[in-house]
Structure formats: C-alpha cells, structure tokens
Amino acid sequence: MSCTKPPSVDNRMRYVSIDDQPGANEIASFPIQQEQAHVQQQQQDDPSHYVTSLGQSSSDKSRALLREGNLFHPYSNSPSPELRRRYAFMRSHAHCPHPDHLATRTAYSPYDPETRKPLPDSEATSEDPDVLPPAHVSFECPDCGTPIACCEDHWATDFENHLDFCETLKQINEDDHDLHSGRFFPEFEYPGHQRADEFMVNMSNWDAFLYTRDFRALDEPRRLRQVTRLLTYPITIASVISQLSPYNIKKDGRLTPEGLRSFSALRYTLHPPRTGADASIRGIRASPPPIRIFVLGARGESSLPREIWLQLTYCFPRSKFHLIFIGPESMAGRDREFPLPEATPHNPHRAVVEDRLGGAMKISTYVAYFHDLYRQNEFGVFDPYFDFFVGFHPGFGHPSSEEEWSGTLPCLLETKCPVICTGYTLWDMERDRRWVVERTAPKGPGWSEDETGRAGEGEGHAAAADGASTKGTASEVADAKVAKKEKDMSPDELEALRVKREEGEMDILLEPGENIFRSMRWDLNELDPCDVSCGNWGIWAFRGKRYEATHQ
C-alpha cells in the first residue's frame, strides 16, 4: 500500500483565492488545515510511511529502526546506539548474582540476591576455596536479552531463580526497543481542556480515566505501559485528592478517618461551589489562592514535559495549582535548559519559576533542602486547605538518604498538612513507613521495637507487671503504675494502646498498599539487572498528629 499523494501547490492556492471579502482568509485557512491534518493522518496509518525521532514524516524504511514484531534484541546487538551504551554500562557496573561470588554491598531487602552471597570478612569465606571474587555480568540470557551472569555456567546453575523475573526482563527489553524504534507515538498526544459541565473524570482505574479524559484508544498493552510511565506522577496525586477518589473509608478502601478529614479539606478547595463568575464586570469574583503542591526530594519528575503536569489542571478545571519542586537534584541535567538565576532580594534561594503554563499552573524549582527553606520562612504559613506534600519514592529509610530526611521530617509534622508518599516496591514502601514510625513513636516504659518496627512488650514491662517495688526514683514508680494499669486491660484495650504508642506524633491517612495508578511499565536497574521495579507501585500517606481541645 502506497501513501496518498499530498495535494499540489495549485490545489492549495485554489482554496486561498476564493474571495477577497472580509473574513475570507479565516474561512479559507480552515480547508487548508483540514487537508493537512488528513494527509498527516494518512501518512501515520500507512505502513509504508515512518516517522523519525524528530517527528518528520518519511517513506524511507531506513529512517525507522524497528517495527512491531521485531522489538526483541539482545542489548549487546541492539540496533539502537543508546541501548548498546546501556549494555556497556551494565557490563562495567553490575555484578553477577550467583551465590558462589562474594557479596559486594549490603543487601537492601530480604529478596536481594546479595543475601545469598557470603560476606568478605566471614570465617567461612577464608576457609572455603570454592568462593569466588566478585565478577561483572557479561553473559546475556537468550530468553530476555539482558546481561545477567558472568558466564554461561553460572547462568545455567542459577536459572531457576532467574525464571522469577526473566519474562519481566524480556518485556522491559521490548519496551526499551519500542521507545527507540522511530515509530509514531499516538499515545503521547495528551488531550487538553474539557468543559467542566460536560464531563466527569472517572478515577476507578487507568482504562476508565483514559476514556473519560478523551485519550486516544490504546489497543495494545505496550502503548498503555508507555503512556502510564509518565502519567503516573500527576494522576497518582489526582487520584488521592479527588472527590471521586478510589480510596475511601469503606472496607478495604484504605482511607482512615483522619485521612478523610485531611483530604476533605483539600477537596472542598478543589471543587468549589459555583459563584456565577464570568468575564464581565459584574461577574468579577474573589478567587481563592492556588493549591500548593510541594514535591520533596524531586529528581526525574521535575524534568517531565509540562504538558504532563498540566493534566492536573484538566482534572480540576476550576482550581489553580502552584507546583513546587524541592531537592538538591531537582535541576540535575537541566542546566542548559534553565540555568540557575542569580540570587536577588526577591529571589534569595535562586528559584527557577515557570509561570507561562496556561494561567492555571505555576511551577517553581528550588535546589535546596526543604528544612532549610522552612526555617527561613520561605513559604509562609501552611494551610491544610491549600497545601500538601508529595514524595515520589522518597527513600526515607534508605541508608544513603535517611540522614538527609532526619531534618525534614519534624518540619513536615509541624505543618499538619498531608504527606503523600510512593514506593518502588512493597518492601521499599514498608521500609519508609517503618522509618517514619520509629522517628515519631515515643519509646514508652518497657516497650521495644522488633524487626517489623512495631512496638511490643519487653522484659522490663513484664518485670514491672509482676510487681515491682514502689520504692525508687520517680520514673520507676511511674513505670510500675503504668505496668500495673496495663496488666488489668483487656486484649482489645492493649491493642489500641499499642497502636497509639506506635503512631506517636503521626497520623496515618492512607494505609500502605498498591497504587491503582501505578506505572504499568517495569524498569530495570542498570546497577543490578535482578532488581526490577515500576514507578509509584505503592502509595500511603501521613501527617503530623492533630490534637483537639475539649471542654469538661
């Protein structure tokens, strides 16, 4: 099938020279635009036509790298130079996961292959001659095309463990080659504004959202994976704060009563009642301030195309947003695009401000830590009706970043505003939750923290409960009284007391669990090919504890 020949210049001129009356040019321009759109659509649908990475249409097959059905290639023999460079990076940095090698780092979860390896300083290592030194990966699995072992023998002997994620690695391989195939990506055409009185966004799942937001039909799972990889960031936020949120206080809805109170305040602002405002003089009304969204520890999400973040304004057309990216890596790789401005009295922290995004959104980026800006009162007073925080994969409990978050957490709790957090995996999310619990939970008398981060009865508690002497210091007397009181409690009362002590100065707003609007595409960790994850897999939320004054 050949591409339809585009209209000639004479045909286009015939449309323009129809009349010289007022308004004729506007009428004449419409057939030209309509005809150009028709030709462009024919070129996209024509299998003999290709679109290069620059968006230019071409009938030359050599301009396109790959087509559907020919996406799987080993990274070492990939047609894309970018993916071949990725393979070289993995060969230089990733280590073989076989248990015969020595461990190269501390295991970050019980599922990490490093847990199977002997430690370098252990006695068994020095006495066992079969223990091998660390080795980089070089052998590619023929089924997934990913460098996964140092040699074919280690790949074969550890193949049973590799089967757990081999199919996922193959899917990642094909999705990577699809992005570098040179094809036209209709899934990256995002719809704009819709009339608020003619539509209602359905937040039940990805399919319902894309349909009600008038996205182009995605008839292939791969296209759905590609589009959700980017949309997961704004839509994850929208799914929590929307009045049609899939998270509720019903059974298995995961929203707590405290969470309902906090998010109801935001929803009241996001869905304001109609006031009869219009463009006339009589229709002028006072407008509320914009909703401030503080994205803490911002990294790659700060460099997303702005049309991605504008989807928030289309989900809430009667509200305005001020998106604030904060973090030392928030401008990484964007120095040429937005060089940091000089410090001035009006901008002492050298914030990069983008305020020409359609009038409903403003984006500010700070290359700094939140606690430093908070102590200098950079953002003024925080209002739970207009402000909330978001942390995309914050890594609260990660060994390399927990010290940086130690100064930020008290500031977040002091604002009493919701903090929405996501995680790459269940373990990653649970590790962050345990870290926050441990930093906020007061250590009561005789209570200790076990491996799960939950409070339990310790030896001191049992000793006091058995009848400790009331003679001693004031703290010992208080501990004995508390223990005696708890001994007479029922199991339900003890469980309620345990939960109260665990939460401490923090209220859980959304129970940890899988994110309905997570990325459907899996990603590969180039430093560890065995580590696969997807963006925003899990979601949970908390805030600083609020105390109510009561009258007796």
Coordinates of C-alpha atoms in Angstrom, one line a residue:
M1 CA 0.0 0.0 0.0
S2 CA 1.4 3.3 -1.0
C3 CA 1.0 6.7 0.7
T4 CA -1.6 9.0 -0.8
K5 CA -0.1 11.8 -2.8
P6 CA -0.3 15.1 -0.9
P7 CA -2.3 17.9 -2.6
S8 CA -0.3 20.1 -5.1
V9 CA 0.5 23.7 -4.6
D10 CA -2.1 24.7 -7.2
N11 CA -4.8 22.9 -5.3
R12 CA -3.8 24.8 -2.1
M13 CA -3.8 28.1 -3.9
R14 CA -7.3 27.4 -5.2
Y15 CA -8.5 27.4 -1.6
V16 CA -6.8 30.7 -0.7
S17 CA -8.0 32.7 -3.7
I18 CA -11.7 32.1 -3.3
D19 CA -12.7 35.6 -2.4
D20 CA -11.3 38.9 -1.2
Q21 CA -14.1 39.8 1.1
P22 CA -13.6 40.5 4.8
G23 CA -13.3 37.2 6.8
A24 CA -12.5 35.2 3.7
N25 CA -8.9 34.4 4.8
E26 CA -10.2 32.9 8.1
I27 CA -12.6 30.8 6.1
A28 CA -10.0 29.8 3.6
S29 CA -7.5 28.7 6.2
F30 CA -9.8 26.0 7.5
P31 CA -9.8 23.8 4.4
I32 CA -6.0 24.0 4.3
Q33 CA -5.7 22.9 7.9
Q34 CA -8.2 20.2 7.4
E35 CA -6.5 18.9 4.4
Q36 CA -3.1 18.9 6.0
A37 CA -4.4 17.0 9.0
H38 CA -6.0 14.5 6.7
V39 CA -2.7 14.0 4.8
Q40 CA -0.8 13.6 8.1
Q41 CA -3.3 11.0 9.4
Q42 CA -2.9 9.0 6.1
Q43 CA 0.9 9.1 6.5
Q44 CA 0.7 7.8 10.0
D45 CA -1.7 5.0 9.1
D46 CA 0.2 4.0 6.0
P47 CA 2.5 1.0 6.9
S48 CA 5.0 2.2 4.2
H49 CA 5.4 5.5 6.0
Y50 CA 7.6 6.1 9.0
V51 CA 8.1 8.9 11.5
T52 CA 11.6 9.7 12.7
S53 CA 12.6 10.6 16.2
L54 CA 12.5 14.3 15.1
G55 CA 8.8 13.9 14.2
Q56 CA 9.4 14.2 10.5
S57 CA 7.5 12.0 8.1
S58 CA 9.5 9.9 5.7
S59 CA 8.8 7.0 3.4
D60 CA 12.4 5.7 3.7
K61 CA 12.4 2.5 5.7
S62 CA 16.0 3.1 6.8
R63 CA 14.8 6.0 8.9
A64 CA 12.9 3.7 11.2
L65 CA 14.9 1.3 13.4
L66 CA 12.3 -1.3 14.3
R67 CA 8.8 -2.3 13.7
E68 CA 6.2 -4.2 15.7
G69 CA 7.1 -7.9 15.8
N70 CA 10.8 -7.2 15.7
L71 CA 11.4 -5.5 19.0
F72 CA 13.3 -8.1 20.9
H73 CA 17.1 -7.8 20.6
P74 CA 19.9 -8.6 23.0
Y75 CA 21.2 -5.3 24.4
S76 CA 24.7 -6.1 23.0
N77 CA 23.4 -6.3 19.4
S78 CA 20.7 -3.7 19.7
P79 CA 20.0 -1.5 16.6
S80 CA 19.9 1.5 18.9
P81 CA 23.3 3.0 19.9
E82 CA 21.7 4.3 23.1
L83 CA 20.8 0.7 24.2
R84 CA 24.2 -0.6 23.3
R85 CA 25.7 2.1 25.6
R86 CA 23.4 0.9 28.3
Y87 CA 24.7 -2.6 27.8
A88 CA 28.3 -1.4 28.2
F89 CA 27.3 0.4 31.4
M90 CA 25.8 -2.7 32.9
R91 CA 28.9 -4.8 32.0
S92 CA 31.1 -2.3 33.8
H93 CA 29.0 -1.8 37.0
A94 CA 26.6 -4.7 37.6
H95 CA 27.8 -7.8 39.4
C96 CA 26.9 -11.5 38.9
P97 CA 24.2 -12.5 41.3
H98 CA 25.4 -16.1 41.6
P99 CA 25.8 -17.2 45.3
D100 CA 29.4 -18.5 44.6
H101 CA 30.6 -14.9 44.5
L102 CA 31.5 -12.7 47.4
A103 CA 29.0 -10.0 48.4
T104 CA 29.7 -6.6 47.0
R105 CA 27.3 -4.5 49.1
T106 CA 24.8 -4.6 51.9
A107 CA 21.5 -6.2 51.0
Y108 CA 18.7 -3.7 50.9
S109 CA 15.8 -6.3 51.2
P110 CA 15.3 -10.0 52.0
Y111 CA 14.7 -10.6 48.3
D112 CA 18.1 -9.1 47.3
P113 CA 20.3 -11.7 45.6
E114 CA 23.2 -10.3 47.7
T115 CA 21.7 -12.1 50.8
R116 CA 22.7 -15.4 49.3
K117 CA 26.4 -14.5 49.0
P118 CA 29.0 -14.9 51.7
L119 CA 30.4 -11.8 53.3
P120 CA 34.0 -10.9 52.5
D121 CA 35.1 -10.9 56.2
S122 CA 33.4 -14.1 57.3
E123 CA 35.3 -17.1 58.5
A124 CA 33.6 -19.4 56.1
T125 CA 34.8 -17.3 53.2
S126 CA 38.5 -17.6 54.1
E127 CA 38.3 -21.4 54.5
D128 CA 36.2 -22.2 51.5
P129 CA 38.2 -22.5 48.3
D130 CA 35.0 -22.5 46.1
V131 CA 34.1 -18.9 47.0
L132 CA 34.9 -16.7 44.0
P133 CA 35.7 -13.0 44.0
P134 CA 33.0 -10.6 42.6
A135 CA 32.7 -10.5 38.8
H136 CA 30.8 -8.2 36.4
V137 CA 28.0 -9.5 34.3
S138 CA 28.9 -10.4 30.7
F139 CA 26.6 -13.3 29.6
E140 CA 23.2 -12.4 28.2
C141 CA 20.2 -14.6 28.8
P142 CA 19.0 -15.8 25.4
D143 CA 15.4 -15.5 26.6
C144 CA 15.4 -11.9 27.9
G145 CA 18.5 -10.5 26.2
T146 CA 19.8 -8.9 29.5
P147 CA 23.3 -9.4 30.8
I148 CA 22.5 -11.4 33.9
A149 CA 25.6 -13.5 34.8
C150 CA 29.4 -13.6 34.5
C151 CA 29.4 -16.8 32.4
E152 CA 27.0 -19.3 30.9
D153 CA 27.7 -21.9 33.6
H154 CA 26.6 -19.5 36.4
W155 CA 23.5 -18.6 34.3
A156 CA 22.6 -22.2 33.9
T157 CA 23.1 -23.3 37.5
D158 CA 21.1 -20.2 38.8
F159 CA 18.4 -20.4 36.1
E160 CA 15.6 -21.4 38.5
N161 CA 16.0 -18.1 40.4
H162 CA 16.3 -16.2 37.1
L163 CA 13.0 -17.6 35.9
D164 CA 11.2 -15.5 38.5
F165 CA 11.8 -12.3 36.6
C166 CA 13.0 -13.5 33.1
E167 CA 9.7 -12.8 31.4
T168 CA 9.6 -9.3 33.0
L169 CA 13.1 -8.6 31.8
K170 CA 12.1 -9.6 28.3
Q171 CA 9.1 -7.2 28.5
I172 CA 11.5 -4.4 29.6
N173 CA 13.8 -5.2 26.6
E174 CA 10.9 -4.9 24.1
D175 CA 9.6 -1.7 25.7
D176 CA 13.0 -0.1 25.5
H177 CA 13.4 -1.0 21.9
D178 CA 9.9 0.3 21.2
L179 CA 10.9 3.7 22.6
H180 CA 13.9 3.8 20.2
S181 CA 12.1 2.3 17.2
G182 CA 11.4 5.6 15.5
R183 CA 7.7 4.9 15.2
F184 CA 4.9 7.4 15.7
F185 CA 3.6 7.5 19.3
P186 CA -0.1 8.5 19.3
E187 CA -0.3 7.6 23.0
F188 CA 1.9 10.6 23.8
E189 CA -0.8 13.0 22.4
Y190 CA -2.4 14.4 25.5
P191 CA -5.9 15.8 25.5
G192 CA -6.4 19.4 26.6
H193 CA -9.1 21.2 28.4
Q194 CA -12.7 19.8 28.6
R195 CA -15.8 21.6 29.6
A196 CA -16.3 21.0 33.3
D197 CA -20.1 20.8 32.9
E198 CA -19.9 18.2 30.2
F199 CA -17.6 15.6 31.6
M200 CA -16.6 13.9 34.8
V201 CA -13.2 12.1 35.2
N202 CA -13.6 8.5 36.4
M203 CA -10.8 7.6 38.8
S204 CA -11.6 3.9 39.1
N205 CA -8.6 2.7 37.1
W206 CA -6.4 3.5 34.1
D207 CA -8.9 2.4 31.5
A208 CA -11.7 4.5 32.9
F209 CA -9.5 7.5 33.4
L210 CA -8.1 7.5 29.9
Y211 CA -11.6 7.0 28.4
T212 CA -13.2 9.8 30.3
R213 CA -10.3 12.1 29.6
D214 CA -10.7 11.5 25.9
F215 CA -7.3 9.9 25.3
R216 CA -6.8 8.1 22.0
A217 CA -7.8 4.5 22.2
L218 CA -4.8 2.3 23.3
D219 CA -5.4 -1.1 21.7
E220 CA -2.1 -2.6 22.7
P221 CA -0.8 -3.2 26.2
R222 CA 2.6 -1.9 25.2
R223 CA 1.2 1.5 24.4
L224 CA -0.6 1.6 27.7
R225 CA 2.6 0.8 29.5
Q226 CA 4.4 3.6 27.7
V227 CA 1.8 6.3 28.4
T228 CA 1.3 5.4 32.1
R229 CA 5.1 5.6 32.7
L230 CA 4.8 9.4 32.6
L231 CA 1.2 10.0 33.6
T232 CA 1.6 8.1 36.8
Y233 CA 3.0 11.1 38.5
P234 CA 0.2 13.7 38.2
I235 CA -2.6 11.1 38.2
T236 CA -1.4 9.5 41.4
I237 CA -1.8 12.9 43.1
A238 CA -5.2 13.5 41.5
S239 CA -6.5 10.0 42.5
V240 CA -5.9 10.8 46.2
I241 CA -7.2 14.4 46.4
S242 CA -10.2 14.0 44.0
Q243 CA -13.7 13.8 45.4
L244 CA -14.1 10.7 43.2
S245 CA -11.0 9.0 44.7
P246 CA -10.9 5.2 44.6
Y247 CA -9.6 5.3 48.2
N248 CA -12.4 5.6 50.8
I249 CA -13.2 4.6 54.4
K250 CA -15.2 1.5 53.3
K251 CA -13.8 -1.9 53.9
D252 CA -10.5 -2.4 52.1
G253 CA -10.8 1.3 51.0
R254 CA -7.5 2.0 53.0
L255 CA -8.5 5.6 53.8
T256 CA -8.5 6.2 57.6
P257 CA -11.0 8.6 59.4
E258 CA -8.1 11.0 59.9
G259 CA -7.3 10.8 56.2
L260 CA -10.9 11.6 55.4
R261 CA -10.7 14.7 57.5
S262 CA -7.5 15.9 55.8
F263 CA -8.4 15.2 52.2
S264 CA -11.9 16.5 52.7
A265 CA -10.4 19.9 53.4
L266 CA -8.4 19.8 50.1
R267 CA -11.4 18.5 48.2
Y268 CA -13.5 21.4 49.5
T269 CA -11.0 23.8 47.9
L270 CA -10.5 21.7 44.7
H271 CA -14.3 21.5 44.0
P272 CA -15.6 25.0 44.9
P273 CA -19.3 25.9 44.6
R274 CA -20.3 27.9 41.6
T275 CA -20.4 31.7 42.2
G276 CA -21.6 33.0 38.9
A277 CA -18.3 34.4 37.9
D278 CA -17.7 35.3 34.3
A279 CA -15.6 37.7 32.1
S280 CA -17.9 40.7 32.6
I281 CA -17.5 43.5 35.1
R282 CA -20.5 42.2 37.1
G283 CA -19.1 38.7 37.0
I284 CA -15.8 39.5 38.9
R285 CA -15.5 37.4 42.0
A286 CA -12.7 37.0 44.5
S287 CA -10.7 33.8 43.6
P288 CA -9.0 31.6 46.2
P289 CA -5.2 31.2 46.2
P290 CA -3.7 28.3 44.3
I291 CA -3.3 24.9 45.7
R292 CA 0.4 24.5 46.6
I293 CA 1.9 21.0 45.9
F294 CA 5.4 20.5 47.4
V295 CA 7.2 17.7 45.7
L296 CA 10.0 16.8 48.1
G297 CA 13.2 15.1 47.0
A298 CA 12.4 15.9 43.4
R299 CA 14.5 14.1 40.8
G300 CA 13.3 13.0 37.4
E301 CA 9.7 14.1 37.9
S302 CA 10.9 17.8 37.9
S303 CA 12.0 17.4 34.3
L304 CA 8.8 15.8 32.9
P305 CA 7.2 17.6 30.0
R306 CA 5.0 20.3 31.3
E307 CA 2.0 19.0 29.4
I308 CA 2.2 16.0 31.7
W309 CA 1.8 18.1 34.8
L310 CA -0.9 20.2 33.1
Q311 CA -3.2 17.2 33.3
L312 CA -3.7 18.1 36.9
T313 CA -5.4 21.4 35.8
Y314 CA -7.6 19.5 33.4
C315 CA -8.8 17.1 36.2
F316 CA -9.6 20.1 38.4
P317 CA -10.6 22.9 35.9
R318 CA -11.9 25.3 38.5
S319 CA -8.7 25.4 40.6
K320 CA -5.2 26.7 40.2
F321 CA -2.0 25.0 41.2
H322 CA 1.4 26.0 42.3
L323 CA 3.8 23.1 41.8
I324 CA 7.0 23.4 43.9
F325 CA 9.9 21.0 43.3
I326 CA 12.4 20.9 46.2
G327 CA 15.6 18.9 46.4
P328 CA 19.3 19.1 45.7
E329 CA 18.8 17.0 42.5
S330 CA 15.7 18.9 41.2
M331 CA 17.6 20.6 38.4
A332 CA 20.0 17.7 37.6
G333 CA 20.7 17.6 33.8
R334 CA 18.7 20.8 33.1
D335 CA 21.5 23.4 33.4
R336 CA 21.4 24.2 29.7
E337 CA 17.6 24.5 29.6
F338 CA 17.2 26.5 32.8
P339 CA 20.4 27.9 34.3
L340 CA 20.0 28.9 37.9
P341 CA 19.4 32.7 38.2
E342 CA 21.5 34.9 40.4
A343 CA 20.4 35.5 44.0
T344 CA 18.4 38.7 44.4
P345 CA 16.5 40.2 47.4
H346 CA 13.2 39.0 45.7
N347 CA 14.7 35.5 44.9
P348 CA 17.3 34.8 47.6
H349 CA 17.2 31.0 47.0
R350 CA 17.6 31.2 43.2
A351 CA 14.3 29.5 42.4
V352 CA 13.5 28.8 38.8
V353 CA 10.0 30.0 38.1
E354 CA 7.8 28.9 35.2
D355 CA 4.6 30.9 35.1
R356 CA 3.5 30.7 31.4
L357 CA 1.7 27.4 31.5
G358 CA -1.8 28.4 30.6
G359 CA -2.8 30.5 33.6
A360 CA -3.9 27.6 35.8
M361 CA -0.4 26.3 36.9
K362 CA 2.8 27.8 38.1
I363 CA 6.0 25.7 38.6
S364 CA 8.9 26.7 40.9
T365 CA 12.0 24.7 41.4
Y366 CA 14.4 25.0 44.4
V367 CA 17.8 23.4 44.5
A368 CA 17.8 23.1 48.3
Y369 CA 16.5 21.1 51.2
F370 CA 13.0 21.7 52.5
H371 CA 14.0 22.1 56.1
D372 CA 16.4 24.9 55.2
L373 CA 13.7 26.8 53.3
Y374 CA 11.2 26.1 56.1
R375 CA 13.3 27.5 58.8
Q376 CA 13.8 30.7 56.8
N377 CA 10.0 31.0 56.3
E378 CA 10.3 30.9 52.5
F379 CA 6.7 29.6 52.1
G380 CA 5.0 31.5 54.9
V381 CA 2.1 29.9 56.7
F382 CA 0.9 26.4 55.7
D383 CA -2.8 25.8 55.4
P384 CA -4.2 22.2 55.3
Y385 CA -7.0 23.5 52.9
F386 CA -4.4 24.7 50.3
D387 CA -1.1 22.9 50.9
F388 CA 0.1 19.3 50.9
F389 CA 3.3 17.4 50.2
V390 CA 4.3 14.6 47.9
G391 CA 7.3 12.3 47.9
F392 CA 7.8 10.2 44.9
H393 CA 10.0 7.2 46.1
P394 CA 11.5 9.4 48.8
G395 CA 13.7 6.7 50.4
F396 CA 13.1 7.8 54.0
G397 CA 14.6 4.6 55.3
H398 CA 17.3 4.1 52.7
P399 CA 20.8 4.1 54.3
S400 CA 22.2 6.6 51.9
S401 CA 19.4 9.2 52.4
E402 CA 17.9 8.8 55.8
E403 CA 20.1 11.3 57.4
E404 CA 19.0 13.9 54.9
W405 CA 15.4 13.3 55.8
S406 CA 16.0 13.5 59.5
G407 CA 15.9 17.3 59.4
T408 CA 12.9 17.4 57.1
L409 CA 10.6 15.1 58.9
P410 CA 10.0 17.3 62.0
C411 CA 9.2 20.2 59.7
L412 CA 6.6 18.1 57.8
L413 CA 4.9 17.0 61.0
E414 CA 4.8 20.6 62.3
T415 CA 2.8 21.8 59.2
K416 CA -0.1 19.4 59.9
C417 CA -0.5 19.0 56.2
P418 CA -0.9 15.7 54.4
V419 CA 2.2 13.9 53.1
I420 CA 1.6 11.5 50.2
C421 CA 4.4 9.0 49.6
T422 CA 5.0 6.3 47.0
G423 CA 7.4 3.4 46.7
Y424 CA 9.0 1.3 44.0
T425 CA 8.1 -2.0 45.7
L426 CA 6.2 -3.2 48.8
W427 CA 9.5 -3.6 50.7
D428 CA 10.7 -0.1 49.7
M429 CA 7.4 1.4 50.9
E430 CA 7.3 -0.6 54.1
R431 CA 10.9 0.4 54.9
D432 CA 10.0 4.1 54.6
R433 CA 6.9 3.6 56.8
R434 CA 8.9 1.9 59.5
W435 CA 11.5 4.7 59.5
V436 CA 8.8 7.3 59.9
V437 CA 7.1 5.3 62.7
E438 CA 10.4 4.8 64.5
R439 CA 11.3 8.5 64.3
T440 CA 7.9 9.7 65.6
A441 CA 6.9 6.9 68.1
P442 CA 7.8 7.7 71.7
K443 CA 9.5 4.8 73.5
G444 CA 7.3 4.1 76.4
P445 CA 8.4 2.2 79.5
G446 CA 9.3 -1.4 78.8
W447 CA 8.4 -1.2 75.1
S448 CA 10.8 -2.1 72.4
E449 CA 10.9 -2.2 68.6
D450 CA 11.1 -5.5 66.8
E451 CA 12.2 -6.2 63.2
T452 CA 8.8 -5.1 61.8
G453 CA 9.0 -1.7 63.5
R454 CA 6.0 -2.4 65.7
A455 CA 6.0 -1.9 69.5
G456 CA 6.0 -5.0 71.7
E457 CA 6.2 -5.9 75.3
G458 CA 9.8 -6.0 76.6
E459 CA 11.4 -7.7 79.6
G460 CA 11.2 -4.5 81.6
H461 CA 7.5 -4.3 81.1
A462 CA 6.9 -7.9 82.2
A463 CA 9.1 -7.4 85.3
A464 CA 7.1 -4.3 86.3
A465 CA 3.8 -6.1 85.7
D466 CA 4.8 -8.9 88.0
G467 CA 5.0 -6.5 90.9
A468 CA 7.9 -4.1 91.1
S469 CA 8.8 -2.3 94.3
T470 CA 7.2 1.2 94.6
K471 CA 10.4 2.4 96.2
G472 CA 12.9 4.1 93.9
T473 CA 13.1 7.1 91.6
A474 CA 10.0 8.9 90.3
S475 CA 10.4 7.3 86.8
E476 CA 10.5 3.8 88.3
V477 CA 7.4 4.5 90.3
A478 CA 5.6 5.8 87.2
D479 CA 6.7 2.8 85.2
A480 CA 5.3 0.4 87.9
K481 CA 2.0 2.2 87.9
V482 CA 1.6 2.1 84.2
A483 CA 2.6 -1.5 84.1
K484 CA 0.0 -2.4 86.8
K485 CA -2.7 -0.5 84.9
E486 CA -1.9 -2.3 81.7
K487 CA -2.0 -5.7 83.4
D488 CA -5.7 -5.2 84.1
M489 CA -6.5 -4.2 80.5
S490 CA -8.3 -6.4 78.1
P491 CA -6.6 -7.6 74.9
D492 CA -8.5 -5.1 72.8
E493 CA -7.5 -2.2 75.1
L494 CA -3.9 -3.3 74.9
E495 CA -4.0 -3.4 71.1
A496 CA -5.5 0.1 71.0
L497 CA -2.8 1.3 73.4
R498 CA -0.1 -0.3 71.3
V499 CA -1.3 1.4 68.1
K500 CA -1.5 4.7 69.8
R501 CA 2.1 4.4 71.1
E502 CA 3.2 3.3 67.7
E503 CA 1.8 6.2 65.9
G504 CA 3.2 8.7 68.3
E505 CA 3.2 12.2 66.7
M506 CA 2.0 10.9 63.3
D507 CA -1.5 10.0 61.9
I508 CA -1.8 7.5 59.1
L509 CA -4.1 9.0 56.4
L510 CA -3.9 6.3 53.8
E511 CA -2.9 2.7 54.6
P512 CA 0.1 1.4 52.6
G513 CA -0.8 -0.7 49.6
E514 CA -0.7 -0.9 45.8
N515 CA -1.3 2.3 43.8
I516 CA -4.2 2.0 41.4
F517 CA -2.5 4.5 39.1
R518 CA 1.0 3.0 39.2
S519 CA 3.1 2.8 36.2
M520 CA 2.2 -0.3 34.1
R521 CA 5.7 -0.5 32.7
W522 CA 8.6 -2.2 34.6
D523 CA 12.0 -0.6 34.8
L524 CA 15.5 -2.2 35.0
N525 CA 18.1 -1.1 37.5
E526 CA 21.3 -0.8 35.4
L527 CA 23.4 -1.4 38.5
D528 CA 21.6 -4.6 39.3
P529 CA 19.8 -6.4 36.5
C530 CA 18.0 -8.6 39.0
D531 CA 16.3 -5.5 40.5
V532 CA 13.1 -4.7 38.6
S533 CA 10.5 -2.2 39.8
C534 CA 7.8 0.1 38.5
G535 CA 7.2 3.8 39.2
N536 CA 4.9 4.6 42.1
W537 CA 4.0 0.9 42.7
G538 CA 2.7 1.6 46.2
I539 CA 1.2 4.6 47.9
W540 CA 0.5 5.7 51.5
A541 CA 0.0 9.0 53.4
F542 CA 0.6 10.5 56.8
R543 CA 0.6 13.9 58.6
G544 CA 1.6 15.3 62.0
K545 CA -0.8 14.4 64.8
R546 CA -3.5 17.0 65.5
Y547 CA -4.9 17.5 69.0
E548 CA -8.4 18.6 69.7
A549 CA -9.3 20.8 72.6
T550 CA -12.2 19.5 74.7
H551 CA -14.2 21.2 77.4
Q552 CA -15.3 19.4 80.5

